[in-house]
Amino acid sequence: MNESMKNHGIQAWLTDMDGVLVHEDEALPGAVEFIETLKETGTPFLVLTNNSIFSRRDLNWRLHTSGIDIPEENIWTSALATAEFVSQQMPGGKAYVVGEAGLTTALHDVGYVLTDKNPDYVIIGETRNYSFEQLTRALQLIQGGARFICTNPDYTGPSSSGDLLAAGAVAEMIHKASGFEPYFIGKPNPIFFRTALNKLTAHSKTTAMIGDRLDTDIRAGLEAGVETFLVLTGISKADSVDKFPFKPSHVVNSISDLIPLAKGAHPDTLEKPKELPQPAKSVQSAPAAAAKRK
């Protein structure tokens, strides 16, 4: 824990959504009270997600139906971060987009034109309707000089029927065919966190990130210099903590354990989960492969 955190505690929060606040549209224990505490105390916070399919309004409604009321302005997606990035790099540009309304709306809102005629960017996002024609056109445009961006690097996404192909897997296919690597905007790219911190006008030294994935949430938080909390209600479990070359600042069972911190307690008051394994002494494990997307 850095000195600023010791002296002043956590002054702003970033939190993942799926696996932290909700699971299959059901609020996880403690999620409602944690968010309500932040709102009551006026603590700045953002809910982060790599999912580029949905708009802020869509996600606001999804969370509301689970019992969690989060204002639209407290939601930050990879689609919004992508739109902000390209608008800063090339204001008023053109893009060919493979994705859904969350991404296309974000791009329109920053003044971008969506076209397959000489676009400045090809942007691959999440969709449940990838088509051969769209992906072939994306390939051809990249070969013709369009810059290649993908909203997030996840290879798969969860569903009630099992894993689904996600944007990262599709982008990898186009990379292999074109020879051009995409630039990924979402977690674990630190730029995703820096834009979130800028939205909150917060400093990394007094900001904390809550996530359920070591390979995206915790890695991104670490690289952005924020305090990190791994919850065990999503993808990463206690026995996977020692398999990565980096570790979270804290591991807790669920977001309910963090309610005292939202009320002003210091992180050093947290108790470790009883099931957290001891670090291996003789075997150095490799990082786990990326699995389900948030």
PDB file of C-alpha atoms in Angstrom:
ATOM      1  CA  MET A   1       0.000   0.000   0.000  1.00  0.00           C
ATOM      2  CA  ASN A   2       1.396   3.432  -0.921  1.00  0.00           C
ATOM      3  CA  GLU A   3       1.857   6.246   1.629  1.00  0.00           C
ATOM      4  CA  SER A   4      -1.028   8.332   0.252  1.00  0.00           C
ATOM      5  CA  MET A   5      -3.404   5.413   0.713  1.00  0.00           C
ATOM      6  CA  LYS A   6      -2.150   4.898   4.279  1.00  0.00           C
ATOM      7  CA  ASN A   7      -2.590   8.550   5.149  1.00  0.00           C
ATOM      8  CA  HIS A   8      -5.821   9.384   3.351  1.00  0.00           C
ATOM      9  CA  GLY A   9      -7.571   6.088   2.543  1.00  0.00           C
ATOM     10  CA  ILE A  10      -9.414   5.391  -0.676  1.00  0.00           C
ATOM     11  CA  GLN A  11     -10.873   8.528  -2.228  1.00  0.00           C
ATOM     12  CA  ALA A  12     -12.199   7.092  -5.519  1.00  0.00           C
ATOM     13  CA  TRP A  13     -13.307   3.663  -6.722  1.00  0.00           C
ATOM     14  CA  LEU A  14     -13.233   1.823 -10.033  1.00  0.00           C
ATOM     15  CA  THR A  15     -15.129  -1.450 -10.220  1.00  0.00           C
ATOM     16  CA  ASP A  16     -15.771  -4.099 -12.786  1.00  0.00           C
ATOM     17  CA  MET A  17     -19.382  -5.115 -13.359  1.00  0.00           C
ATOM     18  CA  ASP A  18     -19.877  -8.812 -14.158  1.00  0.00           C
ATOM     19  CA  GLY A  19     -18.554 -11.056 -11.418  1.00  0.00           C
ATOM     20  CA  VAL A  20     -18.246  -8.132  -9.003  1.00  0.00           C
ATOM     21  CA  LEU A  21     -21.624  -6.383  -8.930  1.00  0.00           C
ATOM     22  CA  VAL A  22     -23.804  -8.844 -10.854  1.00  0.00           C
ATOM     23  CA  HIS A  23     -23.863 -12.438 -12.037  1.00  0.00           C
ATOM     24  CA  GLU A  24     -26.307 -13.349 -14.828  1.00  0.00           C
ATOM     25  CA  ASP A  25     -28.366 -10.217 -14.093  1.00  0.00           C
ATOM     26  CA  GLU A  26     -28.608 -10.941 -10.365  1.00  0.00           C
ATOM     27  CA  ALA A  27     -26.980  -8.555  -7.886  1.00  0.00           C
ATOM     28  CA  LEU A  28     -24.176 -10.192  -5.931  1.00  0.00           C
ATOM     29  CA  PRO A  29     -24.244  -9.989  -2.114  1.00  0.00           C
ATOM     30  CA  GLY A  30     -23.189  -6.576  -0.874  1.00  0.00           C
ATOM     31  CA  ALA A  31     -23.262  -4.888  -4.293  1.00  0.00           C
ATOM     32  CA  VAL A  32     -26.319  -2.729  -3.617  1.00  0.00           C
ATOM     33  CA  GLU A  33     -25.087  -1.557  -0.215  1.00  0.00           C
ATOM     34  CA  PHE A  34     -21.587  -0.850  -1.527  1.00  0.00           C
ATOM     35  CA  ILE A  35     -22.862   1.347  -4.377  1.00  0.00           C
ATOM     36  CA  GLU A  36     -25.408   3.101  -2.167  1.00  0.00           C
ATOM     37  CA  THR A  37     -22.663   3.840   0.366  1.00  0.00           C
ATOM     38  CA  LEU A  38     -20.521   5.461  -2.320  1.00  0.00           C
ATOM     39  CA  LYS A  39     -23.448   7.589  -3.453  1.00  0.00           C
ATOM     40  CA  GLU A  40     -24.378   8.605   0.101  1.00  0.00           C
ATOM     41  CA  THR A  41     -20.814   9.601   0.955  1.00  0.00           C
ATOM     42  CA  GLY A  42     -20.281  11.394  -2.356  1.00  0.00           C
ATOM     43  CA  THR A  43     -17.271   9.227  -3.199  1.00  0.00           C
ATOM     44  CA  PRO A  44     -16.364   9.360  -6.915  1.00  0.00           C
ATOM     45  CA  PHE A  45     -16.714   6.014  -8.686  1.00  0.00           C
ATOM     46  CA  LEU A  46     -17.011   4.428 -12.117  1.00  0.00           C
ATOM     47  CA  VAL A  47     -18.247   1.013 -13.211  1.00  0.00           C
ATOM     48  CA  LEU A  48     -15.945  -0.321 -15.943  1.00  0.00           C
ATOM     49  CA  THR A  49     -16.664  -2.966 -18.562  1.00  0.00           C
ATOM     50  CA  ASN A  50     -14.896  -4.337 -21.628  1.00  0.00           C
ATOM     51  CA  ASN A  51     -18.271  -5.115 -23.171  1.00  0.00           C
ATOM     52  CA  SER A  52     -18.808  -2.740 -26.111  1.00  0.00           C
ATOM     53  CA  ILE A  53     -22.232  -4.034 -27.153  1.00  0.00           C
ATOM     54  CA  PHE A  54     -24.343  -1.923 -24.828  1.00  0.00           C
ATOM     55  CA  SER A  55     -24.688   1.817 -24.317  1.00  0.00           C
ATOM     56  CA  ARG A  56     -24.535   3.465 -20.910  1.00  0.00           C
ATOM     57  CA  ARG A  57     -28.324   3.647 -20.896  1.00  0.00           C
ATOM     58  CA  ASP A  58     -28.623  -0.074 -21.648  1.00  0.00           C
ATOM     59  CA  LEU A  59     -26.228  -0.958 -18.836  1.00  0.00           C
ATOM     60  CA  ASN A  60     -27.923   1.456 -16.462  1.00  0.00           C
ATOM     61  CA  TRP A  61     -31.204  -0.385 -17.076  1.00  0.00           C
ATOM     62  CA  ARG A  62     -29.615  -3.815 -16.758  1.00  0.00           C
ATOM     63  CA  LEU A  63     -28.142  -2.888 -13.395  1.00  0.00           C
ATOM     64  CA  HIS A  64     -31.420  -1.289 -12.309  1.00  0.00           C
ATOM     65  CA  THR A  65     -33.351  -4.496 -12.998  1.00  0.00           C
ATOM     66  CA  SER A  66     -30.903  -6.342 -10.755  1.00  0.00           C
ATOM     67  CA  GLY A  67     -31.581  -3.836  -7.972  1.00  0.00           C
ATOM     68  CA  ILE A  68     -28.472  -1.670  -8.396  1.00  0.00           C
ATOM     69  CA  ASP A  69     -29.087   1.963  -9.322  1.00  0.00           C
ATOM     70  CA  ILE A  70     -26.054   3.511 -10.996  1.00  0.00           C
ATOM     71  CA  PRO A  71     -26.294   6.812 -12.908  1.00  0.00           C
ATOM     72  CA  GLU A  72     -25.342   6.607 -16.576  1.00  0.00           C
ATOM     73  CA  GLU A  73     -22.448   9.005 -16.039  1.00  0.00           C
ATOM     74  CA  ASN A  74     -20.908   6.496 -13.602  1.00  0.00           C
ATOM     75  CA  ILE A  75     -20.521   3.846 -16.309  1.00  0.00           C
ATOM     76  CA  TRP A  76     -17.462   3.660 -18.565  1.00  0.00           C
ATOM     77  CA  THR A  77     -17.191   1.112 -21.401  1.00  0.00           C
ATOM     78  CA  SER A  78     -14.527   0.046 -23.880  1.00  0.00           C
ATOM     79  CA  ALA A  79     -16.763   1.507 -26.613  1.00  0.00           C
ATOM     80  CA  LEU A  80     -16.713   4.953 -24.989  1.00  0.00           C
ATOM     81  CA  ALA A  81     -12.967   4.761 -24.420  1.00  0.00           C
ATOM     82  CA  THR A  82     -12.430   3.706 -28.043  1.00  0.00           C
ATOM     83  CA  ALA A  83     -14.511   6.605 -29.340  1.00  0.00           C
ATOM     84  CA  GLU A  84     -12.623   9.052 -27.147  1.00  0.00           C
ATOM     85  CA  PHE A  85      -9.278   7.650 -28.273  1.00  0.00           C
ATOM     86  CA  VAL A  86      -9.917   7.882 -32.025  1.00  0.00           C
ATOM     87  CA  SER A  87     -11.502  11.324 -31.693  1.00  0.00           C
ATOM     88  CA  GLN A  88      -8.344  12.572 -29.993  1.00  0.00           C
ATOM     89  CA  GLN A  89      -6.045  10.886 -32.488  1.00  0.00           C
ATOM     90  CA  MET A  90      -8.013  11.939 -35.558  1.00  0.00           C
ATOM     91  CA  PRO A  91     -10.903  14.337 -34.848  1.00  0.00           C
ATOM     92  CA  GLY A  92     -13.868  14.134 -37.203  1.00  0.00           C
ATOM     93  CA  GLY A  93     -12.602  10.966 -38.834  1.00  0.00           C
ATOM     94  CA  LYS A  94     -14.231   7.981 -40.531  1.00  0.00           C
ATOM     95  CA  ALA A  95     -14.438   4.385 -39.355  1.00  0.00           C
ATOM     96  CA  TYR A  96     -15.599   1.028 -40.610  1.00  0.00           C
ATOM     97  CA  VAL A  97     -17.165  -0.689 -37.604  1.00  0.00           C
ATOM     98  CA  VAL A  98     -17.997  -4.287 -36.816  1.00  0.00           C
ATOM     99  CA  GLY A  99     -20.063  -3.982 -33.661  1.00  0.00           C
ATOM    100  CA  GLU A 100     -23.311  -3.047 -31.997  1.00  0.00           C
ATOM    101  CA  ALA A 101     -25.125   0.114 -30.915  1.00  0.00           C
ATOM    102  CA  GLY A 102     -22.933   0.720 -27.884  1.00  0.00           C
ATOM    103  CA  LEU A 103     -19.951   1.255 -30.178  1.00  0.00           C
ATOM    104  CA  THR A 104     -21.617   2.935 -33.141  1.00  0.00           C
ATOM    105  CA  THR A 105     -23.496   5.390 -30.894  1.00  0.00           C
ATOM    106  CA  ALA A 106     -20.292   6.304 -29.047  1.00  0.00           C
ATOM    107  CA  LEU A 107     -18.525   7.000 -32.351  1.00  0.00           C
ATOM    108  CA  HIS A 108     -21.405   9.093 -33.700  1.00  0.00           C
ATOM    109  CA  ASP A 109     -21.414  11.095 -30.470  1.00  0.00           C
ATOM    110  CA  VAL A 110     -17.774  12.152 -31.013  1.00  0.00           C
ATOM    111  CA  GLY A 111     -18.490  13.216 -34.591  1.00  0.00           C
ATOM    112  CA  TYR A 112     -17.320  10.155 -36.489  1.00  0.00           C
ATOM    113  CA  VAL A 113     -18.752   9.045 -39.824  1.00  0.00           C
ATOM    114  CA  LEU A 114     -19.257   5.292 -40.261  1.00  0.00           C
ATOM    115  CA  THR A 115     -18.415   4.098 -43.765  1.00  0.00           C
ATOM    116  CA  ASP A 116     -16.663   1.391 -45.748  1.00  0.00           C
ATOM    117  CA  LYS A 117     -15.222   3.942 -48.193  1.00  0.00           C
ATOM    118  CA  ASN A 118     -11.634   4.889 -47.324  1.00  0.00           C
ATOM    119  CA  PRO A 119     -12.069   4.860 -43.522  1.00  0.00           C
ATOM    120  CA  ASP A 120      -9.338   6.105 -41.237  1.00  0.00           C
ATOM    121  CA  TYR A 121      -9.939   3.186 -38.870  1.00  0.00           C
ATOM    122  CA  VAL A 122     -11.323  -0.320 -38.888  1.00  0.00           C
ATOM    123  CA  ILE A 123     -12.774  -0.919 -35.425  1.00  0.00           C
ATOM    124  CA  ILE A 124     -13.731  -4.407 -34.266  1.00  0.00           C
ATOM    125  CA  GLY A 125     -16.117  -4.563 -31.314  1.00  0.00           C
ATOM    126  CA  GLU A 126     -18.394  -7.121 -29.725  1.00  0.00           C
ATOM    127  CA  THR A 127     -21.435  -8.421 -31.563  1.00  0.00           C
ATOM    128  CA  ARG A 128     -23.488 -11.589 -31.613  1.00  0.00           C
ATOM    129  CA  ASN A 129     -23.747 -11.369 -35.410  1.00  0.00           C
ATOM    130  CA  TYR A 130     -20.268 -11.488 -36.944  1.00  0.00           C
ATOM    131  CA  SER A 131     -20.604 -12.045 -40.681  1.00  0.00           C
ATOM    132  CA  PHE A 132     -18.105 -13.345 -43.227  1.00  0.00           C
ATOM    133  CA  GLU A 133     -18.818 -10.371 -45.488  1.00  0.00           C
ATOM    134  CA  GLN A 134     -18.131  -7.821 -42.724  1.00  0.00           C
ATOM    135  CA  LEU A 135     -14.897  -9.444 -41.647  1.00  0.00           C
ATOM    136  CA  THR A 136     -13.680  -9.821 -45.215  1.00  0.00           C
ATOM    137  CA  ARG A 137     -14.351  -6.142 -45.828  1.00  0.00           C
ATOM    138  CA  ALA A 138     -12.517  -5.259 -42.629  1.00  0.00           C
ATOM    139  CA  LEU A 139      -9.532  -7.317 -43.792  1.00  0.00           C
ATOM    140  CA  GLN A 140      -9.461  -5.622 -47.179  1.00  0.00           C
ATOM    141  CA  LEU A 141      -9.674  -2.140 -45.681  1.00  0.00           C
ATOM    142  CA  ILE A 142      -6.813  -2.862 -43.283  1.00  0.00           C
ATOM    143  CA  GLN A 143      -4.751  -4.214 -46.161  1.00  0.00           C
ATOM    144  CA  GLY A 144      -5.576  -0.977 -47.962  1.00  0.00           C
ATOM    145  CA  GLY A 145      -4.159   1.187 -45.181  1.00  0.00           C
ATOM    146  CA  ALA A 146      -6.904   1.667 -42.560  1.00  0.00           C
ATOM    147  CA  ARG A 147      -5.659   1.670 -38.978  1.00  0.00           C
ATOM    148  CA  PHE A 148      -6.712  -1.397 -36.985  1.00  0.00           C
ATOM    149  CA  ILE A 149      -8.349  -1.036 -33.559  1.00  0.00           C
ATOM    150  CA  CYS A 150     -10.239  -3.486 -31.357  1.00  0.00           C
ATOM    151  CA  THR A 151     -12.318  -2.453 -28.362  1.00  0.00           C
ATOM    152  CA  ASN A 152     -11.046  -5.260 -26.106  1.00  0.00           C
ATOM    153  CA  PRO A 153      -8.682  -8.255 -26.226  1.00  0.00           C
ATOM    154  CA  ASP A 154     -11.001 -10.919 -24.753  1.00  0.00           C
ATOM    155  CA  TYR A 155     -11.117 -14.114 -26.790  1.00  0.00           C
ATOM    156  CA  THR A 156     -14.344 -15.412 -25.276  1.00  0.00           C
ATOM    157  CA  GLY A 157     -17.390 -14.119 -23.472  1.00  0.00           C
ATOM    158  CA  PRO A 158     -19.714 -15.931 -21.069  1.00  0.00           C
ATOM    159  CA  SER A 159     -23.275 -16.928 -21.784  1.00  0.00           C
ATOM    160  CA  SER A 160     -25.824 -19.224 -20.188  1.00  0.00           C
ATOM    161  CA  SER A 161     -25.050 -21.815 -22.874  1.00  0.00           C
ATOM    162  CA  GLY A 162     -21.248 -21.599 -22.621  1.00  0.00           C
ATOM    163  CA  ASP A 163     -18.428 -19.557 -24.095  1.00  0.00           C
ATOM    164  CA  LEU A 164     -19.016 -17.241 -27.053  1.00  0.00           C
ATOM    165  CA  LEU A 165     -16.430 -15.894 -29.461  1.00  0.00           C
ATOM    166  CA  ALA A 166     -15.471 -12.360 -28.454  1.00  0.00           C
ATOM    167  CA  ALA A 167     -13.823  -9.417 -30.174  1.00  0.00           C
ATOM    168  CA  GLY A 168     -10.262 -10.425 -29.331  1.00  0.00           C
ATOM    169  CA  ALA A 169     -10.595 -13.753 -31.122  1.00  0.00           C
ATOM    170  CA  VAL A 170     -12.053 -12.096 -34.212  1.00  0.00           C
ATOM    171  CA  ALA A 171      -9.324  -9.450 -34.197  1.00  0.00           C
ATOM    172  CA  GLU A 172      -6.681 -12.177 -33.934  1.00  0.00           C
ATOM    173  CA  MET A 173      -8.083 -13.867 -37.036  1.00  0.00           C
ATOM    174  CA  ILE A 174      -7.862 -10.607 -38.991  1.00  0.00           C
ATOM    175  CA  HIS A 175      -4.356 -10.024 -37.614  1.00  0.00           C
ATOM    176  CA  LYS A 176      -3.192 -13.402 -38.921  1.00  0.00           C
ATOM    177  CA  ALA A 177      -4.769 -12.792 -42.323  1.00  0.00           C
ATOM    178  CA  SER A 178      -3.578  -9.189 -42.742  1.00  0.00           C
ATOM    179  CA  GLY A 179      -0.267  -9.176 -40.935  1.00  0.00           C
ATOM    180  CA  PHE A 180      -1.327  -6.048 -39.015  1.00  0.00           C
ATOM    181  CA  GLU A 181      -1.762  -6.118 -35.249  1.00  0.00           C
ATOM    182  CA  PRO A 182      -4.766  -4.387 -33.697  1.00  0.00           C
ATOM    183  CA  TYR A 183      -4.455  -1.797 -30.957  1.00  0.00           C
ATOM    184  CA  PHE A 184      -6.669  -2.865 -28.057  1.00  0.00           C
ATOM    185  CA  ILE A 185      -8.338  -0.125 -25.998  1.00  0.00           C
ATOM    186  CA  GLY A 186     -10.080  -1.990 -23.158  1.00  0.00           C
ATOM    187  CA  LYS A 187      -8.614  -3.698 -20.108  1.00  0.00           C
ATOM    188  CA  PRO A 188      -5.794  -4.392 -19.492  1.00  0.00           C
ATOM    189  CA  ASN A 189      -4.599  -1.395 -21.527  1.00  0.00           C
ATOM    190  CA  PRO A 190      -3.683   1.273 -18.936  1.00  0.00           C
ATOM    191  CA  ILE A 191      -5.165   3.927 -21.243  1.00  0.00           C
ATOM    192  CA  PHE A 192      -8.618   2.580 -20.320  1.00  0.00           C
ATOM    193  CA  PHE A 193      -7.894   3.271 -16.652  1.00  0.00           C
ATOM    194  CA  ARG A 194      -6.263   6.627 -17.263  1.00  0.00           C
ATOM    195  CA  THR A 195      -9.321   7.866 -19.144  1.00  0.00           C
ATOM    196  CA  ALA A 196     -11.491   6.619 -16.268  1.00  0.00           C
ATOM    197  CA  LEU A 197      -9.304   8.427 -13.719  1.00  0.00           C
ATOM    198  CA  ASN A 198      -9.549  11.574 -15.805  1.00  0.00           C
ATOM    199  CA  LYS A 199     -13.342  11.313 -15.783  1.00  0.00           C
ATOM    200  CA  LEU A 200     -13.260  11.178 -11.990  1.00  0.00           C
ATOM    201  CA  THR A 201     -10.489  13.792 -11.689  1.00  0.00           C
ATOM    202  CA  ALA A 202      -8.937  11.220  -9.354  1.00  0.00           C
ATOM    203  CA  HIS A 203      -5.311  10.329  -8.615  1.00  0.00           C
ATOM    204  CA  SER A 204      -4.039   6.784  -8.916  1.00  0.00           C
ATOM    205  CA  LYS A 205      -2.411   6.959  -5.474  1.00  0.00           C
ATOM    206  CA  THR A 206      -5.775   7.265  -3.728  1.00  0.00           C
ATOM    207  CA  THR A 207      -7.913   5.203  -6.134  1.00  0.00           C
ATOM    208  CA  ALA A 208      -8.832   1.517  -5.883  1.00  0.00           C
ATOM    209  CA  MET A 209      -9.945  -1.033  -8.468  1.00  0.00           C
ATOM    210  CA  ILE A 210     -12.238  -3.986  -7.737  1.00  0.00           C
ATOM    211  CA  GLY A 211     -12.205  -6.872 -10.201  1.00  0.00           C
ATOM    212  CA  ASP A 212     -12.734 -10.586 -10.489  1.00  0.00           C
ATOM    213  CA  ARG A 213     -10.087 -11.302 -13.162  1.00  0.00           C
ATOM    214  CA  LEU A 214      -6.379 -11.312 -12.561  1.00  0.00           C
ATOM    215  CA  ASP A 215      -5.485 -11.143 -16.261  1.00  0.00           C
ATOM    216  CA  THR A 216      -7.502  -8.000 -17.027  1.00  0.00           C
ATOM    217  CA  ASP A 217      -8.854  -6.140 -13.974  1.00  0.00           C
ATOM    218  CA  ILE A 218      -5.940  -6.675 -11.609  1.00  0.00           C
ATOM    219  CA  ARG A 219      -3.247  -6.416 -14.262  1.00  0.00           C
ATOM    220  CA  ALA A 220      -4.717  -3.154 -15.576  1.00  0.00           C
ATOM    221  CA  GLY A 221      -5.044  -1.739 -12.072  1.00  0.00           C
ATOM    222  CA  LEU A 222      -1.472  -2.676 -11.278  1.00  0.00           C
ATOM    223  CA  GLU A 223      -0.143  -1.058 -14.456  1.00  0.00           C
ATOM    224  CA  ALA A 224      -2.199   2.080 -13.778  1.00  0.00           C
ATOM    225  CA  GLY A 225      -0.779   2.327 -10.259  1.00  0.00           C
ATOM    226  CA  VAL A 226      -4.008   1.916  -8.278  1.00  0.00           C
ATOM    227  CA  GLU A 227      -4.753  -0.261  -5.239  1.00  0.00           C
ATOM    228  CA  THR A 228      -6.327  -3.523  -6.413  1.00  0.00           C
ATOM    229  CA  PHE A 229      -8.938  -5.774  -4.817  1.00  0.00           C
ATOM    230  CA  LEU A 230      -9.629  -9.222  -6.255  1.00  0.00           C
ATOM    231  CA  VAL A 231     -13.069 -10.607  -5.378  1.00  0.00           C
ATOM    232  CA  LEU A 232     -13.674 -14.345  -5.589  1.00  0.00           C
ATOM    233  CA  THR A 233     -17.220 -14.120  -6.983  1.00  0.00           C
ATOM    234  CA  GLY A 234     -16.263 -14.258 -10.673  1.00  0.00           C
ATOM    235  CA  ILE A 235     -13.640 -15.760 -12.977  1.00  0.00           C
ATOM    236  CA  SER A 236     -10.437 -15.901 -10.897  1.00  0.00           C
ATOM    237  CA  LYS A 237     -10.478 -18.127  -7.832  1.00  0.00           C
ATOM    238  CA  ALA A 238      -8.232 -18.255  -4.774  1.00  0.00           C
ATOM    239  CA  ASP A 239      -6.100 -21.091  -6.125  1.00  0.00           C
ATOM    240  CA  SER A 240      -5.207 -19.070  -9.240  1.00  0.00           C
ATOM    241  CA  VAL A 241      -3.656 -16.140  -7.373  1.00  0.00           C
ATOM    242  CA  ASP A 242      -0.238 -17.771  -7.078  1.00  0.00           C
ATOM    243  CA  LYS A 243      -0.152 -18.719 -10.762  1.00  0.00           C
ATOM    244  CA  PHE A 244       0.461 -15.183 -11.990  1.00  0.00           C
ATOM    245  CA  PRO A 245       3.710 -13.191 -11.866  1.00  0.00           C
ATOM    246  CA  PHE A 246       1.805 -10.312 -10.257  1.00  0.00           C
ATOM    247  CA  LYS A 247      -0.603 -10.221  -7.346  1.00  0.00           C
ATOM    248  CA  PRO A 248      -3.525  -8.026  -6.269  1.00  0.00           C
ATOM    249  CA  SER A 249      -3.045  -5.689  -3.330  1.00  0.00           C
ATOM    250  CA  HIS A 250      -5.837  -7.526  -1.513  1.00  0.00           C
ATOM    251  CA  VAL A 251      -8.011 -10.610  -1.991  1.00  0.00           C
ATOM    252  CA  VAL A 252     -11.516 -10.721  -0.506  1.00  0.00           C
ATOM    253  CA  ASN A 253     -14.430 -13.093  -0.787  1.00  0.00           C
ATOM    254  CA  SER A 254     -16.861 -10.553  -2.259  1.00  0.00           C
ATOM    255  CA  ILE A 255     -17.649  -6.872  -2.568  1.00  0.00           C
ATOM    256  CA  SER A 256     -19.561  -7.099   0.695  1.00  0.00           C
ATOM    257  CA  ASP A 257     -16.188  -7.268   2.456  1.00  0.00           C
ATOM    258  CA  LEU A 258     -15.365  -3.825   1.049  1.00  0.00           C
ATOM    259  CA  ILE A 259     -18.389  -1.989   2.449  1.00  0.00           C
ATOM    260  CA  PRO A 260     -16.415  -0.842   5.534  1.00  0.00           C
ATOM    261  CA  LEU A 261     -13.820   0.680   3.191  1.00  0.00           C
ATOM    262  CA  ALA A 262     -16.571   2.508   1.307  1.00  0.00           C
ATOM    263  CA  LYS A 263     -17.549   3.954   4.677  1.00  0.00           C
ATOM    264  CA  GLY A 264     -14.007   5.165   5.327  1.00  0.00           C
ATOM    265  CA  ALA A 265     -12.103   2.262   6.883  1.00  0.00           C
ATOM    266  CA  HIS A 266      -8.517   1.686   5.785  1.00  0.00           C
ATOM    267  CA  PRO A 267      -7.560  -1.275   3.557  1.00  0.00           C
ATOM    268  CA  ASP A 268      -5.151  -2.614   6.185  1.00  0.00           C
ATOM    269  CA  THR A 269      -8.171  -3.530   8.324  1.00  0.00           C
ATOM    270  CA  LEU A 270      -9.249  -6.214   5.849  1.00  0.00           C
ATOM    271  CA  GLU A 271      -8.953  -9.874   6.711  1.00  0.00           C
ATOM    272  CA  LYS A 272      -7.674 -12.308   4.116  1.00  0.00           C
ATOM    273  CA  PRO A 273     -10.089 -15.011   2.885  1.00  0.00           C
ATOM    274  CA  LYS A 274      -9.552 -18.223   4.791  1.00  0.00           C
ATOM    275  CA  GLU A 275      -9.262 -20.225   1.560  1.00  0.00           C
ATOM    276  CA  LEU A 276      -6.450 -18.084   0.113  1.00  0.00           C
ATOM    277  CA  PRO A 277      -3.554 -20.489  -0.610  1.00  0.00           C
ATOM    278  CA  GLN A 278       0.013 -20.018   0.595  1.00  0.00           C
ATOM    279  CA  PRO A 279       2.499 -18.961  -2.119  1.00  0.00           C
ATOM    280  CA  ALA A 280       4.344 -21.843  -3.757  1.00  0.00           C
ATOM    281  CA  LYS A 281       7.998 -21.996  -2.662  1.00  0.00           C
ATOM    282  CA  SER A 282       9.587 -24.317  -5.188  1.00  0.00           C
ATOM    283  CA  VAL A 283       7.541 -24.105  -8.369  1.00  0.00           C
ATOM    284  CA  GLN A 284       7.107 -20.962 -10.430  1.00  0.00           C
ATOM    285  CA  SER A 285       3.807 -21.123 -12.315  1.00  0.00           C
ATOM    286  CA  ALA A 286       3.065 -19.503 -15.660  1.00  0.00           C
ATOM    287  CA  PRO A 287       0.141 -17.089 -16.017  1.00  0.00           C
ATOM    288  CA  ALA A 288      -3.221 -18.680 -16.680  1.00  0.00           C
ATOM    289  CA  ALA A 289      -4.597 -18.351 -20.207  1.00  0.00           C
ATOM    290  CA  ALA A 290      -7.334 -15.816 -20.858  1.00  0.00           C
ATOM    291  CA  ALA A 291     -10.769 -17.374 -20.566  1.00  0.00           C
ATOM    292  CA  LYS A 292     -14.141 -15.778 -20.188  1.00  0.00           C
ATOM    293  CA  ARG A 293     -14.723 -12.133 -20.950  1.00  0.00           C
ATOM    294  CA  LYS A 294     -16.295  -9.764 -18.595  1.00  0.00           C
TER     295      LYS A 294
END
